[in-house]
mmCIF file of C-alpha atoms in Angstrom:
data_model
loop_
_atom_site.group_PDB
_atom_site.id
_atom_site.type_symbol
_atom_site.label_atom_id
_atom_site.label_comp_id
_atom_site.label_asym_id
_atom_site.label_seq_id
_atom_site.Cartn_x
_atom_site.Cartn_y
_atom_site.Cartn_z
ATOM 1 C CA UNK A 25 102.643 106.650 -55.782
ATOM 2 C CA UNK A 26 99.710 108.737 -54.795
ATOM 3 C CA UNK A 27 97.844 108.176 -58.542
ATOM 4 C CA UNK A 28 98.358 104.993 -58.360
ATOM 5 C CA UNK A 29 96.364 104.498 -55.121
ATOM 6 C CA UNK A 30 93.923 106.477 -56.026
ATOM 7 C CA UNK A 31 93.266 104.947 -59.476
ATOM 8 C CA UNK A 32 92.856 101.937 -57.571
ATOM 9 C CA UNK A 33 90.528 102.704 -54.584
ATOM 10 C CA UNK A 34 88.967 104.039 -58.212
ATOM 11 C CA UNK A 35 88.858 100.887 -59.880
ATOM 12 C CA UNK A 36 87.606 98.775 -56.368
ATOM 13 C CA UNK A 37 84.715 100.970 -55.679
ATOM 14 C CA UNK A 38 83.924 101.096 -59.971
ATOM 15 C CA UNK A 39 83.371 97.309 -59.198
ATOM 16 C CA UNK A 40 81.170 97.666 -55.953
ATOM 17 C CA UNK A 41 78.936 100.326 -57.531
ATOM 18 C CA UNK A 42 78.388 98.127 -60.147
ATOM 19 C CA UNK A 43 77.375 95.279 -58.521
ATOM 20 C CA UNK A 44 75.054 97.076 -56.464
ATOM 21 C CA UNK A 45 71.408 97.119 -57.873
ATOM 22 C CA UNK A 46 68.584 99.677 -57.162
ATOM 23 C CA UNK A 47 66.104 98.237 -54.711
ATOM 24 C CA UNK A 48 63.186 100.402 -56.153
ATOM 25 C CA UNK A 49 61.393 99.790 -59.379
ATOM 26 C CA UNK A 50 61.341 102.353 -62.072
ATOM 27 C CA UNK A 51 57.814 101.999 -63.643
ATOM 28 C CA UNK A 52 56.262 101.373 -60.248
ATOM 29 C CA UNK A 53 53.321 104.092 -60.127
ATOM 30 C CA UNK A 54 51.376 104.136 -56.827
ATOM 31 C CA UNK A 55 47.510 104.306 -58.410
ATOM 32 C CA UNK A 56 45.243 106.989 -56.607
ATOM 33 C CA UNK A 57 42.317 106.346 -54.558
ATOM 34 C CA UNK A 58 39.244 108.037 -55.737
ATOM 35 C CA UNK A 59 38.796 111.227 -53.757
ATOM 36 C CA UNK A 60 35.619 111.551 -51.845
ATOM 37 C CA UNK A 61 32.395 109.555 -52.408
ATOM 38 C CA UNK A 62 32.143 106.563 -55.289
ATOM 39 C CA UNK A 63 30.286 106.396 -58.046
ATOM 40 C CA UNK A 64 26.420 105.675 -57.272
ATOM 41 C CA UNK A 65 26.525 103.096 -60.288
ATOM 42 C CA UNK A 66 26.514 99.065 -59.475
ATOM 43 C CA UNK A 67 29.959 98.003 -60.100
ATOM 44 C CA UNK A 68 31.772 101.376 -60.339
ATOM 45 C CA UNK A 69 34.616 102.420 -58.047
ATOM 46 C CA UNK A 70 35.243 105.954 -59.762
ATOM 47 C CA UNK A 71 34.994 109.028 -57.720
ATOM 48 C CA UNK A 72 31.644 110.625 -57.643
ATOM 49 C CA UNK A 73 31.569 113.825 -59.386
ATOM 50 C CA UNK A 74 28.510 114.732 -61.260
ATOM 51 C CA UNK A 75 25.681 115.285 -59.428
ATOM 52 C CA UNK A 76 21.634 113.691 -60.962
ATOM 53 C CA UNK A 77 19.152 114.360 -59.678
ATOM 54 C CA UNK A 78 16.507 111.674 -58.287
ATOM 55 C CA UNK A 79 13.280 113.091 -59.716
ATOM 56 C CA UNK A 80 9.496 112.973 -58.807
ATOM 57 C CA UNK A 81 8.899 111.658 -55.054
ATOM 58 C CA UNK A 82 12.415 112.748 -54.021
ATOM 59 C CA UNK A 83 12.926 116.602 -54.982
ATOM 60 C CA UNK A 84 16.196 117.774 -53.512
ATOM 61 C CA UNK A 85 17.513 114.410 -53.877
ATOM 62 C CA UNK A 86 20.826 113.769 -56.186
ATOM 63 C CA UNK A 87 22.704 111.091 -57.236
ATOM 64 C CA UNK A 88 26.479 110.610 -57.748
ATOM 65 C CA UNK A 89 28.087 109.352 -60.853
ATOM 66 C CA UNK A 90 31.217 109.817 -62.638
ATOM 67 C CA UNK A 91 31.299 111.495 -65.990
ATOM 68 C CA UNK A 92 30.622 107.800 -68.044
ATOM 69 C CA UNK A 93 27.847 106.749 -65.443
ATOM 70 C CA UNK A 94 26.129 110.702 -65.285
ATOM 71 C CA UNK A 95 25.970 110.081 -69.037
ATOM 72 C CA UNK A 96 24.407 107.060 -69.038
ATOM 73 C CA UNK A 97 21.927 108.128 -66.389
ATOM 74 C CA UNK A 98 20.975 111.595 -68.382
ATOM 75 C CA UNK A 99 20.463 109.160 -71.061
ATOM 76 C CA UNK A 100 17.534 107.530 -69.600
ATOM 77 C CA UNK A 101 15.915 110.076 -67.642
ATOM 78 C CA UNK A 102 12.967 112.126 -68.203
ATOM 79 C CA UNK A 103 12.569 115.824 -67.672
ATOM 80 C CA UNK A 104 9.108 115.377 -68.914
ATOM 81 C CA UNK A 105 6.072 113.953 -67.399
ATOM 82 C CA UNK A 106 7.248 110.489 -69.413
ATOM 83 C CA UNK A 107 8.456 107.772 -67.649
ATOM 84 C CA UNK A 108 12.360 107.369 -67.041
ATOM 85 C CA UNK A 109 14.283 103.757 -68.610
ATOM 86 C CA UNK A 110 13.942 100.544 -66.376
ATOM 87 C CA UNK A 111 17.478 101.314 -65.497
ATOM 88 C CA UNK A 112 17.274 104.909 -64.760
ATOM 89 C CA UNK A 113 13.227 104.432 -62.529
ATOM 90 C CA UNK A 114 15.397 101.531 -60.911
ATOM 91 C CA UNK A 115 17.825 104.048 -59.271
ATOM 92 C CA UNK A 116 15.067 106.740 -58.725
ATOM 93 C CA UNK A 117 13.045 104.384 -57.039
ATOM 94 C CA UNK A 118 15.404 103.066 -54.811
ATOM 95 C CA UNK A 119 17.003 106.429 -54.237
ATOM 96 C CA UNK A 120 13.039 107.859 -53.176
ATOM 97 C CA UNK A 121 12.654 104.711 -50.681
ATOM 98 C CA UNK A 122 16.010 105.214 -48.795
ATOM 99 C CA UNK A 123 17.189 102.097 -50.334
ATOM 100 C CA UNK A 124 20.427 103.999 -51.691
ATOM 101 C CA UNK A 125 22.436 106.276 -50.631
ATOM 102 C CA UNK A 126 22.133 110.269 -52.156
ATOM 103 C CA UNK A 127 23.083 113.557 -51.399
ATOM 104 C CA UNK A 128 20.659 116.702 -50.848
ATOM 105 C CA UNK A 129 17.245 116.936 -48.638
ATOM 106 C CA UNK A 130 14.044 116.316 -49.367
ATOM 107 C CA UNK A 131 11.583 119.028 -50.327
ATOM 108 C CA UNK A 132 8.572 119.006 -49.355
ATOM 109 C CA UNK A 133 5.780 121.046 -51.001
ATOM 110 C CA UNK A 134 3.669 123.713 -48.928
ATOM 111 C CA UNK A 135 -0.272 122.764 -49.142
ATOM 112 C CA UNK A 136 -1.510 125.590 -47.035
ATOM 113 C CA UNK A 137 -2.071 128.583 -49.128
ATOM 114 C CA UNK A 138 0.160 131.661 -48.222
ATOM 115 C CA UNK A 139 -1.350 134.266 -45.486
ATOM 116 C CA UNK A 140 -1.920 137.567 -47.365
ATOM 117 C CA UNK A 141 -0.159 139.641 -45.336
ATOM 118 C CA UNK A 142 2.815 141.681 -44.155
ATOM 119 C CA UNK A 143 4.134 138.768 -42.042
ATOM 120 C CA UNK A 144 6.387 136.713 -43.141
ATOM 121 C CA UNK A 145 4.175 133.078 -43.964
ATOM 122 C CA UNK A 146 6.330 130.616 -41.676
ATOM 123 C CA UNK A 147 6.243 132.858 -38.165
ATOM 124 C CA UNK A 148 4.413 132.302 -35.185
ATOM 125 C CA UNK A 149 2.525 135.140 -35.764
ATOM 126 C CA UNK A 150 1.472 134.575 -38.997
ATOM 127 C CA UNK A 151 0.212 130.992 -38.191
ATOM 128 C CA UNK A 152 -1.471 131.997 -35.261
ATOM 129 C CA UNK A 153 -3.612 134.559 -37.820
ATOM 130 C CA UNK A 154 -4.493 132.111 -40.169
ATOM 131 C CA UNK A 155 -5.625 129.605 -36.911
ATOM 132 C CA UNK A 156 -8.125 132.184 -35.404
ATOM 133 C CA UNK A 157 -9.639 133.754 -38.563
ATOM 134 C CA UNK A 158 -10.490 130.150 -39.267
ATOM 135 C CA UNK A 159 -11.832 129.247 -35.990
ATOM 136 C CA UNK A 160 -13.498 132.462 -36.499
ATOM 137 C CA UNK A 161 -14.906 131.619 -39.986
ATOM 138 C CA UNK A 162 -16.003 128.071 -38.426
ATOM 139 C CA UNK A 163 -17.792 129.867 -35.337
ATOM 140 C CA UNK A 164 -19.758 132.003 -38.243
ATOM 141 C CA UNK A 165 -20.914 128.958 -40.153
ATOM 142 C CA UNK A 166 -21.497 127.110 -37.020
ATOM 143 C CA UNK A 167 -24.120 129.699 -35.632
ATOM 144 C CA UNK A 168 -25.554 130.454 -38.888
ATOM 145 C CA UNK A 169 -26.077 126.784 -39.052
ATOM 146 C CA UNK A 170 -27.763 126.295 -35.757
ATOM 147 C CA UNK A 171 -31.755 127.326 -34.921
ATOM 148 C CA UNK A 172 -31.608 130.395 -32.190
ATOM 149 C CA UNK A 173 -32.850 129.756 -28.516
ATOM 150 C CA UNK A 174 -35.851 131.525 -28.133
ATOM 151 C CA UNK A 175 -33.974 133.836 -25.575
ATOM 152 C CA UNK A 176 -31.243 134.942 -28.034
ATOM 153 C CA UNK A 177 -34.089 136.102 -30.507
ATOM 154 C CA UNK A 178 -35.326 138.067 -28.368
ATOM 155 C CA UNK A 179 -32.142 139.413 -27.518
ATOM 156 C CA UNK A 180 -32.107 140.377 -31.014
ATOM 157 C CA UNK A 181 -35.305 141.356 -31.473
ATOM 158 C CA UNK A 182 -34.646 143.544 -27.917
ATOM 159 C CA UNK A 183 -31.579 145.748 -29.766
ATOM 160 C CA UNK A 184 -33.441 145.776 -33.106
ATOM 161 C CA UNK A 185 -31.232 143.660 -34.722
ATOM 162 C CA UNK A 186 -31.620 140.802 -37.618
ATOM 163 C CA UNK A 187 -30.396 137.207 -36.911
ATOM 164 C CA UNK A 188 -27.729 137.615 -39.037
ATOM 165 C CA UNK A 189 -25.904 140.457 -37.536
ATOM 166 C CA UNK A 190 -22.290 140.800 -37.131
ATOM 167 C CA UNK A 191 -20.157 141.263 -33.766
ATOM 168 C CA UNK A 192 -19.556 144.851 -34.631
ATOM 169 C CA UNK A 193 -22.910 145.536 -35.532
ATOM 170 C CA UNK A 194 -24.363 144.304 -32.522
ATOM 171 C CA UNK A 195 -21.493 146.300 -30.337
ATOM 172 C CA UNK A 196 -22.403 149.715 -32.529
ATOM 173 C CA UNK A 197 -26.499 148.573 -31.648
ATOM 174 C CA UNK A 198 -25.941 148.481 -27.788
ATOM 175 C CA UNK A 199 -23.908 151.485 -27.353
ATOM 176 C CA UNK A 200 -26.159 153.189 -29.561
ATOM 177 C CA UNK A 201 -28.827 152.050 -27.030
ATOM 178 C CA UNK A 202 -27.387 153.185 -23.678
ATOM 179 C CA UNK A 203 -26.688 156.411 -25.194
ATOM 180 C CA UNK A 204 -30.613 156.524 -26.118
ATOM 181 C CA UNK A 205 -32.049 155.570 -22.925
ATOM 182 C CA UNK A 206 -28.829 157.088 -20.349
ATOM 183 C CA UNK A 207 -30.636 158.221 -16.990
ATOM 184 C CA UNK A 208 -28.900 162.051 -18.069
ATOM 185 C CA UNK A 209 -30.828 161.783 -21.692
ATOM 186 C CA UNK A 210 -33.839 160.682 -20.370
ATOM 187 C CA UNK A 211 -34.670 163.144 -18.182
ATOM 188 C CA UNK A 212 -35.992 160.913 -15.423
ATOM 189 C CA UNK A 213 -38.444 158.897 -18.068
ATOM 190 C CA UNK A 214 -39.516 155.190 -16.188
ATOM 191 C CA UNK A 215 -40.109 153.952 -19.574
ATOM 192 C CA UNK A 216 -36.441 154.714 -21.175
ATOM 193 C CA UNK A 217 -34.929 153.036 -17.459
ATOM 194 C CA UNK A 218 -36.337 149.503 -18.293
ATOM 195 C CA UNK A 219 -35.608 149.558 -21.950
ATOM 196 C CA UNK A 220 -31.543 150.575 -20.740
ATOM 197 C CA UNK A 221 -32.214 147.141 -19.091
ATOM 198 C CA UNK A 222 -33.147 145.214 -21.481
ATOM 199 C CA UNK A 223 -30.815 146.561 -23.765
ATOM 200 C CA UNK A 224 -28.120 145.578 -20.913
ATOM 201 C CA UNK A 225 -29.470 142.002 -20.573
ATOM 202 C CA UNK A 226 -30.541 141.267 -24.109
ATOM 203 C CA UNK A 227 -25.723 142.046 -24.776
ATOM 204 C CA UNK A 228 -25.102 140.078 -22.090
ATOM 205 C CA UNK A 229 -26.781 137.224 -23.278
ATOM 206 C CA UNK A 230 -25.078 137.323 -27.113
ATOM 207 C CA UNK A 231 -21.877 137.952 -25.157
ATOM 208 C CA UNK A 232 -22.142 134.771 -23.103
ATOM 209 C CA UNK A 233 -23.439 132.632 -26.175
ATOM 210 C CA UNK A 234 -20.373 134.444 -28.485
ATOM 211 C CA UNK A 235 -22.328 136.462 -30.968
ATOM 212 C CA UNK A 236 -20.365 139.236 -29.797
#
């Protein structure tokens, strides 16, 4: 009695199972998105892999391609002073403009000339050199240039001096001169006392017109 029932509750649900029908299809294969950014190429939807670079005008600037596209690319560019394919100057031109999209940042070169020093080129300190020993090289020419008032060549004349005397030559020549003509040095000598001041007045008047 029991086999029986049980070879037919058997039998039924052989039927139902067989009737049923999957509801998902087998060669259904979900296709994957391209990870991260597409191809730089016109038309192309592949993933970006390969990395070209842009060229002159736009150093530090890259491209994107996938492997067939980077090939393509390498293809037509130059690494020599030459000119790149239409295809290839195309992309580099529009890349250099901002017209399309890249990767990177620009480089841009250094003109000034580096500071010979300890210092590292780029720091405050360092550009603040390089500003006043040219202002100071520009004050030199400039007063070389110019004719001398007749009061600063006599200043010169006054501490013995040529026209063309540097700031620490005319410091040395005055404190050489007060030494000479000091009241204690002099014993007392009239003469030596006015020559102190024109030594005094003949500095002060490089000093105010920066010779000194």
């Amino acid at each position: 009695m029991c086999k029986r029932f049980i070879q037919t509750v058997m039998t039924a649900d052989s039927k139902i199972f067989v009737g049923l029908k999957p509801t998902r299809k087998k060669n259904a294969v979900s296709k994957a998105e391209p990870v991260g950014p597409k191809c730089h190429w016109d038309g192309c939807d592949k993933a970006g892999t390969h990395r070209a670079p842009v060229g002159p005008k736009a150093e530090g600037l890259y491209l994107l391609f996938c492997l067939e596209h980077v090939r393509e690319y390498n293809k037509g560019y130059s690494f020599t002073t030459a000119p790149s394919s239409p295809e290839v100057a195309r992309y580099q031109k529009e890349a250099a403009i901002g017209s399309r999209k890249t990767i990177g940042k620009r480089i841009d070169q250094e003109t000034k000339p580096p500071l010979p020093s300890t210092m590292r080129s780029g720091s405050a300190k360092a550009i603040n050199a390089r500003k006043t020993a040219a202002q100071r090289e520009a004050q030199k020419a400039e007063m070389q240039k110019r004719k001398l008032k007749v009061l600063e060549a006599k200043a010169f004349e006054t501490l013995g001096l040529s026209h063309d005397a540097t700031p620490e030559e005319i410091r040395a020549q005055y404190k050489l001169r007060l030494k000479m003509h000091h009241p204690d040095v002099n014993q007392g000598n009239r003469n030596s006392e006015d020559e102190l001041r024109a030594a005094i007045e003949a500095y002060k008047i490089l000093k105010l017109n920066e010779f000194c």
